[in-house]
C-alpha positions as a LaTeX table, in Angstrom:
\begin{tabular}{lrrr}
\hline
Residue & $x$ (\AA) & $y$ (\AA) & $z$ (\AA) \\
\hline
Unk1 & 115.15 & 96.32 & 108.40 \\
Unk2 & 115.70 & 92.70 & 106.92 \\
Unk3 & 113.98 & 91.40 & 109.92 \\
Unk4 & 110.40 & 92.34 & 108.00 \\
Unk5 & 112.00 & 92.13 & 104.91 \\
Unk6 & 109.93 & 88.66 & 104.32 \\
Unk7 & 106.79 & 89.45 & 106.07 \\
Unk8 & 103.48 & 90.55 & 104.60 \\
Unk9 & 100.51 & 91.56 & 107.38 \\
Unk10 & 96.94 & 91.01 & 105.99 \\
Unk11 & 93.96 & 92.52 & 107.39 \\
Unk12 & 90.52 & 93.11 & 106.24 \\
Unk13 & 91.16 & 97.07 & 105.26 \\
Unk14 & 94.90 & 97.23 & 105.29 \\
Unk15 & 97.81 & 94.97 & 103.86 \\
Unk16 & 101.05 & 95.77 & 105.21 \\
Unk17 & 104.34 & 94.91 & 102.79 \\
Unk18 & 108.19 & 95.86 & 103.13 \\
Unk19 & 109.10 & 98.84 & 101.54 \\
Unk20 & 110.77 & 97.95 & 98.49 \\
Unk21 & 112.36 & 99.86 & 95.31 \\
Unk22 & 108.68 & 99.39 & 93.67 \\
Unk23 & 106.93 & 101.24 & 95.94 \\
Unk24 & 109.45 & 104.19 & 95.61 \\
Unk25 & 107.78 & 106.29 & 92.56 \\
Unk26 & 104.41 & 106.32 & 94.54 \\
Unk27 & 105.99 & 107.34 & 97.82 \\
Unk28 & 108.06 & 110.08 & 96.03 \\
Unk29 & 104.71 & 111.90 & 94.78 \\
Unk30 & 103.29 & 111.03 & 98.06 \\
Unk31 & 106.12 & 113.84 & 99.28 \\
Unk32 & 105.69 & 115.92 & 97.31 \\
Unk33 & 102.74 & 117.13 & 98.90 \\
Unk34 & 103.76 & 120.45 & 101.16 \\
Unk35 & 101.23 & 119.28 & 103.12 \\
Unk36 & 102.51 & 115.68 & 103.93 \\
Unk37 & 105.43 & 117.32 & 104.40 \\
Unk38 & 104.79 & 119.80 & 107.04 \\
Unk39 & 102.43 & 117.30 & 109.05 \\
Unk40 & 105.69 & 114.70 & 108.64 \\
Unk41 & 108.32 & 117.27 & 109.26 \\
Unk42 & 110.15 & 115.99 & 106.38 \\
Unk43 & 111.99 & 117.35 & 103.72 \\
Unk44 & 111.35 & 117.23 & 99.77 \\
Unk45 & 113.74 & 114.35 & 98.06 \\
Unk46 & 114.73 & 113.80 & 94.58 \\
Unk47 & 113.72 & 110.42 & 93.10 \\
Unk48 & 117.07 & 109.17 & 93.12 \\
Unk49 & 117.42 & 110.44 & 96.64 \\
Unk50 & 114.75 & 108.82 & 97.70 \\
Unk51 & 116.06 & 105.02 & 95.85 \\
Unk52 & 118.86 & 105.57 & 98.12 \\
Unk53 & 116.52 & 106.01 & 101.60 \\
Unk54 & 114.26 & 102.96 & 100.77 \\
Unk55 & 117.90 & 100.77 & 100.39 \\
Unk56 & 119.22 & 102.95 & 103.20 \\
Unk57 & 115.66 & 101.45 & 105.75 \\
Unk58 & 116.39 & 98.60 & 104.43 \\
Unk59 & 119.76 & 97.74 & 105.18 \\
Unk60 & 119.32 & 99.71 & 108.87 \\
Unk61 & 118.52 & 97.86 & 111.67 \\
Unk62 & 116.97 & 100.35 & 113.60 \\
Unk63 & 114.12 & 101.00 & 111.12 \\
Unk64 & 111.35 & 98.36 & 110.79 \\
Unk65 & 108.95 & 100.06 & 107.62 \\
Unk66 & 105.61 & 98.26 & 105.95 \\
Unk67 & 103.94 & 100.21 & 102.99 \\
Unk68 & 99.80 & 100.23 & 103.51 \\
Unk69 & 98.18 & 98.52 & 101.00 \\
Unk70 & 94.01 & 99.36 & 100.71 \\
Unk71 & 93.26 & 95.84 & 101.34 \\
Unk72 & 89.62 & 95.97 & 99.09 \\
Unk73 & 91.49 & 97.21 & 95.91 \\
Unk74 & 94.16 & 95.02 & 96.31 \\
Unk75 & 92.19 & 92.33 & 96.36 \\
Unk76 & 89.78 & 93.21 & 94.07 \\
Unk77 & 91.41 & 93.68 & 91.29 \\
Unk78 & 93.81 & 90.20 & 89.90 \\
Unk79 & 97.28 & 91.44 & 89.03 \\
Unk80 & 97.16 & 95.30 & 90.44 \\
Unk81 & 100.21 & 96.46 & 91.58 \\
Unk82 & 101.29 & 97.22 & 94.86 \\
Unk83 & 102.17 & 100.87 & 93.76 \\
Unk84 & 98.43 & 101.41 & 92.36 \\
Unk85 & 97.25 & 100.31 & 95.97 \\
Unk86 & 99.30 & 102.04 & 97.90 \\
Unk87 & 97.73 & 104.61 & 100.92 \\
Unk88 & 100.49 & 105.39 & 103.07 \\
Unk89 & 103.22 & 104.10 & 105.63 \\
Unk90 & 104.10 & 103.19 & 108.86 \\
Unk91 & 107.45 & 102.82 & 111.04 \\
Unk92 & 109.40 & 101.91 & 114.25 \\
Unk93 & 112.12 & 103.56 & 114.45 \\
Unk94 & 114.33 & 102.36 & 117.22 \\
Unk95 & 116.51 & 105.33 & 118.54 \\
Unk96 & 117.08 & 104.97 & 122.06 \\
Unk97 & 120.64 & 103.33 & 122.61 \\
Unk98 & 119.94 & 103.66 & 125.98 \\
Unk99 & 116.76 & 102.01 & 126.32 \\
Unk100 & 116.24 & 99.04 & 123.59 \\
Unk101 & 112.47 & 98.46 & 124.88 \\
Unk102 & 111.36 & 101.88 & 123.54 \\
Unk103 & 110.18 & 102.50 & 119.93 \\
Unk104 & 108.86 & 105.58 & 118.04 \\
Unk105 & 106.12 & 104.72 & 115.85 \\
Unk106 & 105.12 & 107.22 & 112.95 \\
Unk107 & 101.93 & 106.78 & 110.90 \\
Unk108 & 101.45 & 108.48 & 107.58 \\
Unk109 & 98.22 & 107.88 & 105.55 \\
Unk110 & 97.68 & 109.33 & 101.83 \\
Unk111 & 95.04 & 107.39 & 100.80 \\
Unk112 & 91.62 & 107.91 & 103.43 \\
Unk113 & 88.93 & 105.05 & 104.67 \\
Unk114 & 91.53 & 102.71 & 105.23 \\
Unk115 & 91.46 & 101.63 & 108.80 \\
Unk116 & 94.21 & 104.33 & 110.01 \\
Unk117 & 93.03 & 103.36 & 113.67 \\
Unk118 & 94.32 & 99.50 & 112.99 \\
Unk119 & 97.78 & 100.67 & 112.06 \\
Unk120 & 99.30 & 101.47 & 115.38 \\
Unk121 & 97.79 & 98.39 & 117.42 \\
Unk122 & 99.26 & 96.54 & 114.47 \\
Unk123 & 102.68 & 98.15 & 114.57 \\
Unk124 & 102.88 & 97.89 & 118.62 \\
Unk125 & 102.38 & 94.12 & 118.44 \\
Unk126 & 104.80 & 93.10 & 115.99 \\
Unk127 & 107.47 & 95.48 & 118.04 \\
Unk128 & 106.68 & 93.32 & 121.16 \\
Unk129 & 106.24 & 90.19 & 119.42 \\
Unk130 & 109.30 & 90.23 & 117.12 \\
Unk131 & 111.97 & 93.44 & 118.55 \\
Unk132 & 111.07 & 93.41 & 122.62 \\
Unk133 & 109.30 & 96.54 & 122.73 \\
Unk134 & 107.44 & 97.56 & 125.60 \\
Unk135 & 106.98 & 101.26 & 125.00 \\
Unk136 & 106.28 & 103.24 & 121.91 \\
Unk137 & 106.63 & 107.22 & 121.80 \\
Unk138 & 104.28 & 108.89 & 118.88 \\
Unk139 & 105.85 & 112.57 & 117.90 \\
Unk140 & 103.20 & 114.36 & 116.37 \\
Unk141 & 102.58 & 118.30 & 114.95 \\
Unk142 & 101.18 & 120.23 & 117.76 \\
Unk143 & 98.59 & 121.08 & 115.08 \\
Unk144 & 97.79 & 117.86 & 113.71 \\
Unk145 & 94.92 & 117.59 & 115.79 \\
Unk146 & 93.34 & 114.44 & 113.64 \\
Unk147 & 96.47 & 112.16 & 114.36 \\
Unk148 & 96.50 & 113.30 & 117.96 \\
Unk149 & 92.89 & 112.12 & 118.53 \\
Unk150 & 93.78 & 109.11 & 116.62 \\
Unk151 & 96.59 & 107.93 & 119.09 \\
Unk152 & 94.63 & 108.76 & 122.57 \\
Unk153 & 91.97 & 106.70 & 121.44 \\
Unk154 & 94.67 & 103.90 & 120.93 \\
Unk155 & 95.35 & 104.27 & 124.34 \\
Unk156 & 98.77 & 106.17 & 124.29 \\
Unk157 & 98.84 & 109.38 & 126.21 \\
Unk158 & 101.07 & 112.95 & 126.36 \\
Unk159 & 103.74 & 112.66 & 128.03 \\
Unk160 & 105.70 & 116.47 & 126.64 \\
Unk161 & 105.52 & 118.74 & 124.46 \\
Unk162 & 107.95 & 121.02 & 122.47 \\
Unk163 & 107.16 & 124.46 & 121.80 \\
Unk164 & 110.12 & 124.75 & 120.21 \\
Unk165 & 109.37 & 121.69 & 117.66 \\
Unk166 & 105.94 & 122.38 & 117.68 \\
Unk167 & 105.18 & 118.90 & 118.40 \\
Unk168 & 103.47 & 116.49 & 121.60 \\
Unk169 & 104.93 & 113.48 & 121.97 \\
Unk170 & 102.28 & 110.33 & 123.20 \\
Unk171 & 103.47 & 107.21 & 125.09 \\
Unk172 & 102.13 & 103.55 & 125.53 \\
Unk173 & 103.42 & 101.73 & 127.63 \\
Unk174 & 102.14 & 97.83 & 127.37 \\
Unk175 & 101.09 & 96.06 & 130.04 \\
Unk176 & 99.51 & 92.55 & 130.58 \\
Unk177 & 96.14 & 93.92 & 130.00 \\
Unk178 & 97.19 & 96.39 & 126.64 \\
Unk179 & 99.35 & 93.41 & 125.33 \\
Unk180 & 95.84 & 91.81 & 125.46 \\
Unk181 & 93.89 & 94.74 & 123.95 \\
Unk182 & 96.45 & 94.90 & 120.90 \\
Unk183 & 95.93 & 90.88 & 120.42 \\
Unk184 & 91.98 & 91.45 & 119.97 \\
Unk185 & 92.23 & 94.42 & 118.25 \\
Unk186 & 94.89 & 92.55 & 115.68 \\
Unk187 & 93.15 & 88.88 & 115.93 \\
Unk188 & 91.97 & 89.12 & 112.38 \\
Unk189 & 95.16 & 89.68 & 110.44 \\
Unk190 & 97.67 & 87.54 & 109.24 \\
Unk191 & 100.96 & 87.24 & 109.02 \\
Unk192 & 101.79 & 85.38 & 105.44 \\
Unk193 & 105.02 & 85.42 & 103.48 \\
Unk194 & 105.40 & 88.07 & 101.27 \\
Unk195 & 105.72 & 87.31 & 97.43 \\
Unk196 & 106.74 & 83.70 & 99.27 \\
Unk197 & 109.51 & 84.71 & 100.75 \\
Unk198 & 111.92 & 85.56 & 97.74 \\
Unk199 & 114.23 & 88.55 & 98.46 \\
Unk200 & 113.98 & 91.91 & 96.33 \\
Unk201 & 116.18 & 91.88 & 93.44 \\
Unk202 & 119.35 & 94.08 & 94.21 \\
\hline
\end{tabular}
């Protein structure tokens, strides 16, 4: 989504940056991982396969990605690059023609000790503040019990479940009061222009 395209997030334990063709190598190890990709229900892609999904998210305008930066190392050390820093993902996808308000959010984290828990708050307030959103849907392994826990303390709670896809899918709907909750649980980060604003190279 060009909307974020711009946009960097920073936060004490996470920095949040557009996916971009750099970050691709990283991500494509990431999947490798049968692991990651049974708790993602995703598919293994070749590299070039996956060049062609980070331009693909970022053309789309029903995709809104940030890579997770580990905020420390990042910091820490002058002139590392993003790749090297790199702990994992998160998205809103927006796939409900009929209801523009709702947004799936998906959360994937490689790296560990990275404030995981700030990730969704973070993700539901820039979908209100920026796209309108005042619901987001989590769809999550039945048996990815960590990432469940994770979510219901974040407030969001089951609304199905799929035997069939083996998955539960959680719900948050924000009110006054959880608009509020995701402002003080966000009030540290900032929103700063990423690499000042110039666009990725085609």
């Amino acid at each position: 989504m060009r909307l974020n395209q711009n946009t960097m997030l920073l936060g004490k334990k996470v920095v949040l940056v557009p996916y971009t063709s750099e970050h691709v190598p990283r991500y494509h190890e990431w999947m490798k991982s049968e692991e990651l990709q049974r708790l993602t229900a995703s598919e293994p892609l070749t590299l070039e396969q996956e060049y062609a999904m980070q331009r693909s998210w970022r053309e789309d305008a029903d995709k809104c990605t940030f890579i997770v930066l580990d905020a420390e190392k990042w910091q820490a050390q002058p002139g590392a690059t993003e790749e090297s820093c790199m702990v994992g993902d998160v998205n809103l996808f927006l796939t409900d023609l009929e209801d523009p308000t709702l947004g799936e959010i998906e959360v994937m984290i490689a790296g560990v000790g990275v404030g995981a828990s700030l990730l969704a708050p973070l993700s539901s307030l820039r979908g209100v503040t920026t796209l309108g959103l005042t619901k987001f849907e989590a769809k999550i392994g039945q048996e990815n019990e960590p990432s469940i826990r994770m979510f219901q303390k974040l407030h969001f709670e089951q609304v199905a479940a799929s035997s069939i896809f083996q998955e539960v899918t959680l719900r948050l709907t924000v009110s006054e009061s959880e608009h509020q909750w995701l402002l003080e649980q966000t009030s540290h980060v900032e929103e700063k222009p990423y690499r000042d604003g110039s666009a990725e190279p085609c």
